[in-house]
XYZ file of C-alpha atoms in Angstrom:
673
model
C 35.717 62.418 53.923
C 33.443 62.686 50.923
C 34.987 62.626 47.452
C 33.323 63.712 44.255
C 34.143 62.651 40.768
C 34.902 65.611 38.539
C 32.037 66.749 36.354
C 32.001 64.891 33.049
C 30.667 66.826 30.089
C 29.592 64.565 27.239
C 28.805 65.981 23.819
C 27.604 64.163 20.758
C 30.841 65.103 19.023
C 32.739 63.327 21.784
C 30.978 60.142 20.789
C 32.349 60.616 17.302
C 35.903 60.797 18.560
C 36.471 64.420 19.626
C 38.078 65.192 22.973
C 36.259 66.123 26.146
C 37.331 69.742 25.970
C 36.390 70.371 22.330
C 33.696 72.959 21.817
C 30.666 71.500 20.085
C 28.196 72.928 17.652
C 26.253 69.670 17.547
C 26.153 67.053 14.823
C 24.140 67.091 11.618
C 20.584 65.803 11.689
C 19.383 64.247 8.432
C 15.746 63.500 7.606
C 15.331 60.678 5.092
C 12.271 59.276 3.347
C 11.207 55.857 4.622
C 8.262 54.801 2.464
C 5.333 56.943 3.517
C 7.231 57.850 6.689
C 10.590 59.439 7.407
C 13.653 58.501 9.481
C 15.949 60.832 11.393
C 19.629 59.982 11.001
C 22.443 61.190 13.255
C 26.035 59.921 12.848
C 27.139 57.049 15.112
C 23.764 56.783 16.838
C 21.878 53.629 17.748
C 18.101 53.454 17.306
C 15.155 52.713 19.552
C 13.337 49.578 18.438
C 10.199 49.370 20.555
C 7.276 47.761 18.742
C 4.915 50.464 17.488
C 7.005 53.367 18.787
C 8.947 55.814 16.581
C 12.439 54.693 15.576
C 14.563 57.441 17.096
C 18.332 57.839 17.488
C 20.036 57.639 20.860
C 23.538 57.598 22.306
C 24.905 55.496 25.141
C 27.572 56.548 27.617
C 28.743 53.981 30.171
C 30.913 54.859 33.166
C 32.514 52.236 35.405
C 33.496 52.548 39.057
C 35.090 50.117 41.534
C 32.656 47.724 43.203
C 31.374 49.292 46.406
C 31.063 52.790 44.951
C 27.957 54.691 46.054
C 26.276 56.652 43.268
C 24.761 59.747 44.874
C 23.383 61.757 42.001
C 23.352 61.862 38.206
C 22.277 64.962 36.336
C 21.885 65.332 32.582
C 21.232 68.686 30.937
C 20.373 69.049 27.224
C 22.106 71.870 25.370
C 20.946 74.046 22.446
C 17.451 72.572 22.086
C 15.810 73.221 18.705
C 12.173 72.744 17.553
C 11.724 71.163 14.111
C 8.425 70.541 12.301
C 8.359 67.501 10.004
C 6.435 66.952 6.785
C 6.002 63.206 7.430
C 5.586 61.049 10.475
C 8.590 59.171 11.832
C 8.411 55.457 11.004
C 7.299 53.060 13.748
C 9.569 50.195 14.783
C 8.709 46.628 13.741
C 8.142 43.975 16.397
C 10.802 41.461 17.366
C 9.717 38.115 15.888
C 10.366 34.606 17.284
C 13.075 32.665 15.453
C 11.232 29.383 15.847
C 9.897 27.273 13.025
C 6.284 28.368 13.406
C 4.551 30.607 10.839
C 4.019 34.176 11.969
C 3.136 37.440 10.256
C 4.986 40.688 10.876
C 2.713 43.702 11.252
C 4.351 47.105 11.547
C 1.847 49.574 12.937
C 1.617 52.811 14.834
C 1.247 52.323 18.568
C -0.789 54.448 20.999
C 2.044 56.996 21.295
C 1.161 58.242 17.794
C -2.169 59.480 19.144
C -0.866 61.136 22.299
C -0.030 64.824 22.405
C 3.260 64.338 24.226
C 6.904 63.854 23.396
C 8.513 60.435 23.205
C 10.724 59.607 24.990
C 9.221 61.461 27.931
C 12.658 62.516 29.212
C 15.923 63.497 27.565
C 17.693 60.522 29.110
C 17.291 57.304 31.059
C 19.691 55.626 33.482
C 20.704 52.100 34.362
C 23.063 50.972 37.117
C 24.312 47.519 37.968
C 27.295 45.497 39.127
C 29.171 43.026 36.969
C 32.564 41.729 35.942
C 34.469 43.576 33.228
C 38.073 42.948 32.180
C 38.624 40.809 35.258
C 37.369 43.430 37.727
C 34.001 43.753 39.423
C 32.641 47.186 38.727
C 29.552 49.335 39.070
C 28.140 50.291 35.686
C 26.408 53.638 35.277
C 24.862 53.826 31.821
C 23.243 56.989 30.508
C 21.052 56.802 27.406
C 20.838 60.199 25.741
C 17.911 60.982 23.450
C 18.900 63.890 21.183
C 15.565 63.656 19.348
C 12.155 63.546 21.062
C 9.048 63.266 18.903
C 5.440 64.397 19.254
C 3.429 62.526 16.603
C 0.256 64.581 17.064
C 2.117 67.815 16.314
C 4.579 66.011 14.015
C 7.319 67.957 15.748
C 10.693 67.046 17.229
C 12.821 68.566 19.946
C 16.482 68.293 18.975
C 19.269 68.695 21.566
C 22.647 69.412 20.017
C 24.660 68.506 23.133
C 24.383 67.145 26.672
C 26.172 67.855 29.934
C 26.400 64.865 32.273
C 27.439 64.934 35.932
C 27.908 61.830 38.092
C 28.523 62.377 41.825
C 29.716 59.384 43.794
C 31.470 58.201 46.933
C 34.316 55.745 46.310
C 34.431 52.639 48.507
C 36.170 53.050 51.854
C 38.041 49.825 51.098
C 38.056 47.405 48.152
C 34.970 45.201 48.176
C 36.734 42.171 46.662
C 40.378 41.473 47.544
C 40.919 37.709 47.504
C 42.377 36.119 44.375
C 43.409 32.606 45.398
C 41.434 30.882 42.620
C 40.169 31.725 39.156
C 37.780 28.914 38.181
C 35.105 27.214 40.273
C 33.996 23.806 38.993
C 30.653 22.621 40.402
C 29.973 18.929 39.886
C 28.370 15.902 41.486
C 30.907 14.009 43.591
C 30.815 11.029 41.215
C 32.667 13.009 38.516
C 35.469 14.585 40.553
C 37.918 11.939 39.337
C 36.946 12.501 35.701
C 37.544 16.229 36.155
C 40.957 15.984 37.835
C 42.888 16.114 34.508
C 41.005 19.308 33.621
C 41.793 20.868 37.001
C 45.485 20.058 36.596
C 45.500 21.344 33.022
C 43.903 24.631 34.058
C 46.374 25.026 36.922
C 49.212 24.524 34.439
C 47.846 27.402 32.361
C 47.740 29.824 35.253
C 44.059 29.333 36.054
C 43.787 27.995 39.576
C 40.759 25.749 39.781
C 38.615 24.909 42.790
C 36.251 21.924 42.693
C 33.083 21.935 44.804
C 30.614 19.061 44.787
C 26.883 19.589 44.751
C 26.624 17.253 47.735
C 28.950 19.468 49.806
C 27.142 22.601 48.670
C 23.727 21.281 49.669
C 25.102 20.329 53.110
C 27.065 23.515 53.738
C 25.039 26.422 52.378
C 21.640 27.826 53.234
C 18.978 28.561 50.649
C 15.349 27.855 49.880
C 16.243 25.157 47.334
C 19.229 23.582 45.590
C 19.735 26.310 42.948
C 19.797 29.018 45.607
C 22.324 27.042 47.657
C 24.531 26.800 44.565
C 24.215 30.551 44.024
C 25.233 31.242 47.616
C 28.211 28.904 47.165
C 29.277 30.918 44.115
C 28.888 34.136 46.127
C 31.086 32.704 48.870
C 33.716 31.581 46.355
C 33.802 35.095 44.869
C 34.286 36.721 48.256
C 36.685 34.231 49.863
C 38.552 32.804 46.870
C 38.284 35.484 44.184
C 36.849 33.257 41.449
C 35.905 34.858 38.122
C 34.659 31.812 36.184
C 32.209 29.012 36.990
C 31.874 25.706 35.144
C 28.692 23.728 35.836
C 29.225 20.033 35.109
C 25.988 18.169 34.577
C 22.576 18.244 32.976
C 19.565 19.446 34.963
C 19.373 16.114 36.789
C 22.902 16.621 38.119
C 23.211 20.414 38.420
C 19.712 21.913 38.559
C 18.528 24.800 36.418
C 16.797 27.896 37.684
C 13.623 28.640 35.740
C 12.896 32.272 34.990
C 9.577 33.893 34.118
C 10.138 36.537 31.454
C 6.739 36.065 29.891
C 6.297 36.554 26.141
C 2.913 34.910 25.673
C 4.469 31.676 24.402
C 6.475 30.215 27.292
C 5.700 30.571 30.977
C 9.276 29.842 32.014
C 12.645 28.669 30.728
C 16.050 27.678 32.194
C 18.633 30.411 32.719
C 22.195 29.864 33.939
C 22.587 33.647 34.143
C 20.744 33.269 37.451
C 23.893 31.699 38.916
C 26.187 34.369 37.432
C 24.187 37.457 38.455
C 25.056 37.525 42.160
C 24.982 41.204 43.158
C 22.994 44.388 42.793
C 24.934 47.590 42.182
C 25.242 48.228 45.939
C 26.809 44.813 46.551
C 23.695 43.216 48.053
C 22.609 39.725 47.029
C 20.452 39.533 43.898
C 17.993 36.700 44.537
C 15.985 37.186 41.313
C 12.880 36.941 43.535
C 12.421 40.415 44.972
C 8.714 39.818 45.662
C 9.403 36.496 47.445
C 6.805 34.474 45.565
C 9.221 31.683 44.513
C 8.969 32.637 40.850
C 12.321 33.933 39.684
C 13.243 36.609 37.185
C 9.621 37.558 36.551
C 8.940 40.072 33.828
C 5.261 40.924 33.432
C 4.311 37.415 34.513
C 0.761 37.506 35.886
C 1.326 41.189 36.590
C 4.582 40.667 38.507
C 8.112 41.866 37.677
C 11.136 41.039 39.838
C 13.975 43.461 40.448
C 17.014 41.857 38.799
C 20.466 43.247 38.021
C 21.265 40.924 35.062
C 24.954 41.907 34.759
C 27.037 38.717 35.245
C 29.436 38.774 38.199
C 31.177 35.630 36.935
C 31.502 34.089 33.495
C 29.545 30.840 33.528
C 29.401 27.851 31.216
C 27.722 24.465 31.411
C 28.769 21.093 30.072
C 25.419 19.335 30.318
C 26.816 15.839 30.870
C 24.667 12.921 31.914
C 27.356 10.206 32.119
C 30.993 9.495 32.977
C 31.695 9.003 29.286
C 30.418 12.449 28.355
C 32.469 14.117 31.099
C 35.646 12.346 29.990
C 34.963 13.140 26.326
C 34.517 16.865 26.917
C 37.483 17.101 29.307
C 39.740 15.446 26.732
C 38.431 17.748 23.996
C 39.154 20.870 26.043
C 42.689 19.820 26.986
C 43.614 18.682 23.487
C 42.124 21.822 21.897
C 44.036 24.226 24.102
C 47.304 22.319 23.603
C 47.176 21.687 19.837
C 45.057 24.355 18.137
C 47.423 27.321 18.215
C 48.890 28.008 14.777
C 46.761 25.380 13.005
C 45.670 26.483 9.533
C 42.165 25.069 9.882
C 41.381 27.473 12.741
C 41.525 30.455 10.378
C 38.316 29.435 8.600
C 34.828 30.607 9.551
C 31.721 28.987 8.071
C 28.701 31.309 7.814
C 25.260 29.744 7.297
C 22.229 31.912 6.563
C 19.338 32.759 4.309
C 16.239 34.936 4.362
C 15.105 34.658 7.974
C 11.951 36.730 7.453
C 10.589 36.467 3.920
C 7.603 38.282 2.363
C 5.560 35.335 3.628
C 6.113 36.903 7.085
C 4.828 40.215 5.672
C 8.423 41.479 5.621
C 8.911 43.675 2.563
C 12.349 45.018 3.538
C 14.178 42.977 0.904
C 16.868 42.142 3.488
C 18.025 38.527 3.785
C 18.520 38.769 7.532
C 20.650 35.657 8.072
C 22.993 36.518 5.223
C 23.115 40.144 6.377
C 24.286 39.071 9.842
C 26.716 36.534 8.369
C 28.273 39.311 6.285
C 28.662 41.563 9.322
C 30.435 38.699 11.066
C 32.698 37.995 8.078
C 33.570 41.686 7.767
C 34.484 41.694 11.453
C 36.603 38.533 11.319
C 39.445 39.990 9.289
C 42.247 37.503 8.688
C 39.834 34.567 8.543
C 38.848 32.664 5.417
C 35.089 33.110 5.164
C 32.949 30.345 3.697
C 29.457 31.518 2.737
C 26.770 28.846 2.758
C 23.817 30.982 1.762
C 20.355 30.592 0.425
C 21.049 33.228 -2.213
C 24.097 31.258 -3.419
C 22.055 28.056 -3.589
C 24.734 26.186 -1.626
C 23.135 26.049 1.830
C 22.344 22.395 2.466
C 23.059 19.786 5.105
C 25.833 18.041 3.180
C 27.739 21.254 2.514
C 27.533 22.295 6.162
C 28.886 18.910 7.241
C 31.616 18.971 4.599
C 32.994 22.364 5.595
C 32.859 21.596 9.320
C 34.622 18.273 8.713
C 37.352 20.075 6.761
C 38.062 22.217 9.820
C 36.907 25.643 10.972
C 37.622 27.847 13.960
C 34.080 29.216 14.030
C 30.664 28.356 12.600
C 27.946 31.008 12.531
C 24.342 29.832 12.119
C 21.762 32.613 11.638
C 18.152 31.584 11.087
C 15.404 29.617 12.824
C 15.570 26.729 15.253
C 14.096 24.305 17.714
C 15.646 22.274 20.518
C 16.992 19.699 18.062
C 17.448 21.528 14.754
C 18.447 24.654 12.840
C 17.207 25.752 9.391
C 16.256 28.845 7.432
C 14.365 30.013 4.340
C 15.601 30.579 0.800
C 15.314 34.162 -0.428
C 11.662 35.179 -0.746
C 10.641 31.632 0.180
C 7.496 30.418 1.885
C 7.025 29.925 5.607
C 7.219 26.158 5.234
C 10.110 26.145 2.749
C 13.227 25.169 4.686
C 16.865 24.821 3.636
C 20.126 23.964 5.399
C 18.517 21.761 8.023
C 21.093 20.800 10.679
C 19.943 18.536 13.523
C 21.261 16.730 16.576
C 21.563 13.653 14.357
C 23.659 15.668 11.909
C 25.880 16.795 14.776
C 26.409 13.203 15.914
C 27.515 12.232 12.386
C 30.312 14.837 12.138
C 33.856 13.523 11.670
C 36.027 16.616 12.092
C 38.230 14.970 14.726
C 40.224 17.514 16.725
C 39.415 20.428 14.394
C 36.756 21.806 16.702
C 34.916 25.084 16.045
C 33.188 27.480 18.380
C 29.575 27.475 17.145
C 27.103 30.366 17.374
C 23.421 29.467 16.951
C 21.249 32.530 16.385
C 17.888 30.761 16.469
C 15.139 29.674 18.830
C 15.680 27.033 21.508
C 18.865 25.401 20.130
C 20.228 25.682 23.688
C 17.125 24.374 25.503
C 19.059 22.034 27.788
C 16.336 21.049 30.247
C 14.352 18.530 28.186
C 16.819 16.235 26.471
C 19.856 16.772 24.274
C 19.667 20.126 22.509
C 21.566 20.961 19.344
C 24.111 23.199 21.090
C 25.006 20.458 23.573
C 24.952 17.700 20.937
C 27.772 19.528 19.152
C 29.919 19.838 22.285
C 29.440 16.301 23.615
C 30.211 14.671 20.253
C 33.214 12.334 20.536
C 35.598 12.491 17.585
C 34.344 15.843 16.335
C 31.560 18.350 16.807
C 32.339 21.643 18.560
C 34.602 22.761 21.387
C 31.940 25.191 22.647
C 28.639 26.657 21.530
C 26.391 29.574 22.374
C 22.633 29.364 21.936
C 19.270 30.415 23.343
C 17.675 28.183 25.973
C 14.189 29.341 24.924
C 12.387 31.213 22.160
C 14.727 33.771 20.629
C 13.830 36.894 18.687
C 14.932 38.701 15.543
C 14.123 42.046 13.930
C 12.897 41.840 10.321
C 14.814 44.108 7.972
C 17.383 45.246 10.559
C 18.549 42.100 12.350
C 21.641 43.552 14.050
C 19.615 46.274 15.798
C 18.803 44.136 18.835
C 17.917 40.793 20.446
C 19.716 37.645 19.201
C 21.085 39.191 16.017
C 22.918 41.756 18.116
C 24.363 39.013 20.360
C 25.485 36.979 17.349
C 27.329 39.848 15.701
C 28.792 41.329 18.894
C 30.284 38.023 20.025
C 32.667 38.233 17.099
C 33.231 41.961 17.637
C 34.420 41.383 21.196
C 36.550 38.424 20.116
C 38.364 40.592 17.572
C 38.851 43.241 20.247
C 41.067 40.743 22.065
C 38.701 38.778 24.298
C 39.994 35.294 23.443
C 38.766 33.619 26.648
C 35.252 32.576 25.684
C 33.736 33.426 29.070
C 35.093 36.963 28.784
C 33.458 37.245 25.369
C 30.168 36.011 26.841
C 30.245 38.534 29.710
C 31.262 41.375 27.377
C 28.305 40.546 25.125
C 25.837 40.623 28.011
C 27.347 43.786 29.497
C 27.256 45.431 26.094
C 23.636 44.458 25.516
C 22.503 45.722 28.907
C 24.428 48.965 28.503
C 23.022 49.500 25.011
C 19.387 48.508 25.612
C 18.910 48.543 29.372
C 16.757 51.676 29.157
C 13.827 49.494 28.074
C 14.642 45.837 27.624
C 11.089 44.620 27.116
C 10.253 40.941 27.041
C 12.506 40.261 24.066
C 15.471 41.923 25.746
C 14.958 40.156 29.060
C 14.728 36.814 27.308
C 17.767 37.542 25.160
C 20.150 38.086 28.073
C 18.633 35.427 30.335
C 18.583 32.680 27.701
C 21.995 33.245 26.034
C 23.820 30.130 27.245
C 27.458 29.084 26.943
C 27.931 25.341 26.505
C 31.540 24.627 27.348
C 34.418 25.720 29.550
C 34.193 29.475 30.302
C 38.007 29.665 30.595
C 38.529 28.160 27.132
C 41.262 29.981 25.196
C 39.801 30.257 21.694
C 42.549 29.317 19.261
C 44.574 27.571 21.965
C 47.747 28.548 23.811
C 50.846 29.468 21.862
C 53.486 28.421 24.378
C 53.897 26.783 27.748
C 54.595 29.710 30.024
C 55.921 28.987 33.523
C 53.316 28.989 36.282
C 53.947 28.937 40.033
C 51.602 29.075 43.027
C 52.130 29.278 46.752
C 50.104 26.405 48.182
C 51.183 26.870 51.795
C 50.676 29.023 53.759
C 47.130 29.747 52.627
C 46.107 33.377 52.714
C 44.124 34.270 55.826
C 45.022 31.266 58.018
C 46.790 30.784 61.344
C 49.597 28.177 61.387
C 51.207 26.816 64.549
C 54.256 24.563 64.121
C 53.391 23.780 60.489
C 49.723 22.988 61.136
C 46.786 25.072 59.847
C 44.617 25.908 62.857
C 41.863 28.258 61.726
C 40.919 31.208 59.567
C 42.026 34.495 61.087
C 40.047 37.644 61.709
C 40.402 40.263 58.968
C 42.054 37.777 56.602
C 45.656 38.199 57.765
C 48.061 35.252 57.562
C 49.831 34.369 60.828
C 52.651 31.865 61.379
C 53.911 30.715 64.786
C 56.935 28.397 64.813
C 58.316 26.356 61.923
C 56.452 25.986 58.648
C 57.081 24.172 55.371
C 56.567 26.570 52.485
C 55.015 24.616 49.594
C 54.575 25.593 45.951
C 53.085 24.091 42.809
C 54.862 24.845 39.542
C 54.449 23.980 35.875
C 56.757 24.390 32.885
C 59.720 25.331 35.101
C 63.297 24.156 35.572
C 63.596 25.375 39.149
C 61.722 27.205 41.909
C 63.390 29.734 44.199
C 62.092 30.669 47.663
C 62.581 34.205 49.020
C 61.967 35.899 52.359
C 61.803 39.695 52.174
C 63.651 39.627 48.853
C 66.496 37.400 50.093
C 66.987 34.025 48.367
C 66.626 31.229 50.921
C 66.339 28.002 48.925
C 66.191 26.525 45.412
C 64.323 23.353 44.433
C 64.619 21.681 41.020
C 61.911 19.035 41.244
C 58.445 18.544 42.652
C 57.298 18.708 45.358
C 58.727 22.214 45.616
C 59.324 22.959 49.310
C 61.382 24.987 51.760
C 61.273 24.666 55.548
C 61.253 28.015 57.311
C 62.859 27.706 60.758
C 64.573 31.069 61.270
C 64.076 33.610 64.020
C 61.593 36.227 62.916
C 58.978 38.626 64.277
C 56.521 40.918 62.550
C 55.395 41.259 58.953
C 57.373 39.430 56.253
C 56.929 38.679 52.548
C 57.319 35.111 51.317
C 57.828 34.800 47.573
C 58.352 31.935 45.138
C 59.756 32.380 41.620
C 59.556 29.721 38.911
C 61.998 29.790 35.985
C 61.300 28.293 32.556
C 61.356 30.014 29.171
C 60.403 33.114 31.162
C 59.595 33.429 34.856
C 56.528 33.567 37.092
C 56.074 34.400 40.746
C 53.641 34.364 43.624
C 53.908 35.897 47.070
C 52.151 36.347 50.378
C 52.620 38.682 53.331
C 52.409 37.047 56.764
C 52.863 37.983 60.409
C 55.534 35.590 61.691
C 56.528 34.810 65.269
C 59.470 32.410 65.551
C 62.084 32.417 68.323
């Protein structure tokens, strides 16, 4: 039977908070002077920032459906279209500019569209679909970008649509595409570090995050693929489908867990490492996303030698890397994670955020906006982080220097926000109206190694070029995380050249990612991997209509250094946790022995079986069969031997009791005479 989703009518007033059924007369359109040009303003709109194209307002509507949904048709109809003649041209957008430490000039100019007798955008809307993980569920995203204003520069005329009607027809999946949920976190590591990681696995289990460890050696032996990175990606795909994992932790530098190099060409770098390759597993129809649709062994191409690969880009797992190169580094980071999650909650130092910025693009870059971009972004972050004590280390306050940055980090902070320029080993920025070679606030890998903040470990955001370039030695983002006796608990940074927008830094690329990370955190996403995925999903939904090189690089290079399951701010209490370890879902057991996986994933038990459970923070564990209490165990190992007569389908449940209670259950077909 074919089902159809009810027609959804979206109006611009709806985007401002009115209900679906409200009648709409449109929203006001304001025309403002912008130097010798003009700008069109509409409430709550975002703006197109394509180099040399008119800056026009647009709205985004994103719909989500269960993974496996087939999208049949999407129709968008503009309502109440009006013609308006302007007295000035609409201002062109500035280019996105690299945030490296190389001199560059910003030239804002009219592109070819200003000399074409046609309307831009060419259509009233564009669409993007993809599959990714959102709020713990894998979903199909359908994003509609609505363009209420279309501009013809030759006629100096706009078409203005007051409203839109949107219809999405779809077929829901016949059955859920992903049903297994045995594990939460997949840890991929060389075999030599499995012992070092065992305390982390146990700690995560105790917090309700079941962790599965796979070694690179086993992956290379067990999975097919053209090379080692592709084998790892297929292993992640298998762990999603058979174990239900939502998070992946890569343990090792590129010599221990290889990087996939992607070719989003910007004229400066042929390729760069991207861990998003491992996280982006599926297209919107559930098929495997190889990142090499043209099969030329160059991955994630965007306009590289005339080639562009078909990529989805939405992450299907949250992924982080601890780029360790030694046993000592693994042990250091594991101890930092465990101690942070156990001790940070309620600590006064966590409620401080240090914001470092200056004038990212000065008049020396031909930027005459008067905006101090780094400070502007810092202020957006501070305004978002209500309840936190904000420390401003700014060029305009004449207090942005290396010693002050070290001092405030050493005193303790929950977050540090760097907004400026960078390289693999350093961050810095310009003083207001300073020269291209006038740098302040320089913070390097050597500075990171000299920190002495002990267990007061911040999450660090580095909005700058290449501070996360992890494939050619220790980068600044990793130097902070691997530091013993201080540094950071996690960091986010670009693994290649990053970009900023002079005069309006939050409008896209890295400035958008910097600001939105904190927005999603304050919306309740306290697991850092969830914040990372929300940021990428949000970027793709907002700008997926036309990512361009800067957009492709932004999402592919934005790298999390640290544990993706990290609870920012730590855990407030030790809640009880209980798992059924045996029987394992989807296996056949005969007389207490696992024999094989079953067809269709059902669990079957023939004869006796010892029911086994793992439990943390509990006083006792109770075992139930079909709701009837059968046994109670007060110490590990928690076990109950089932030896009763039974036939057919039965539910086995374990309940752990501590300050509260937790439970786990499984349904099995049992045959026991």
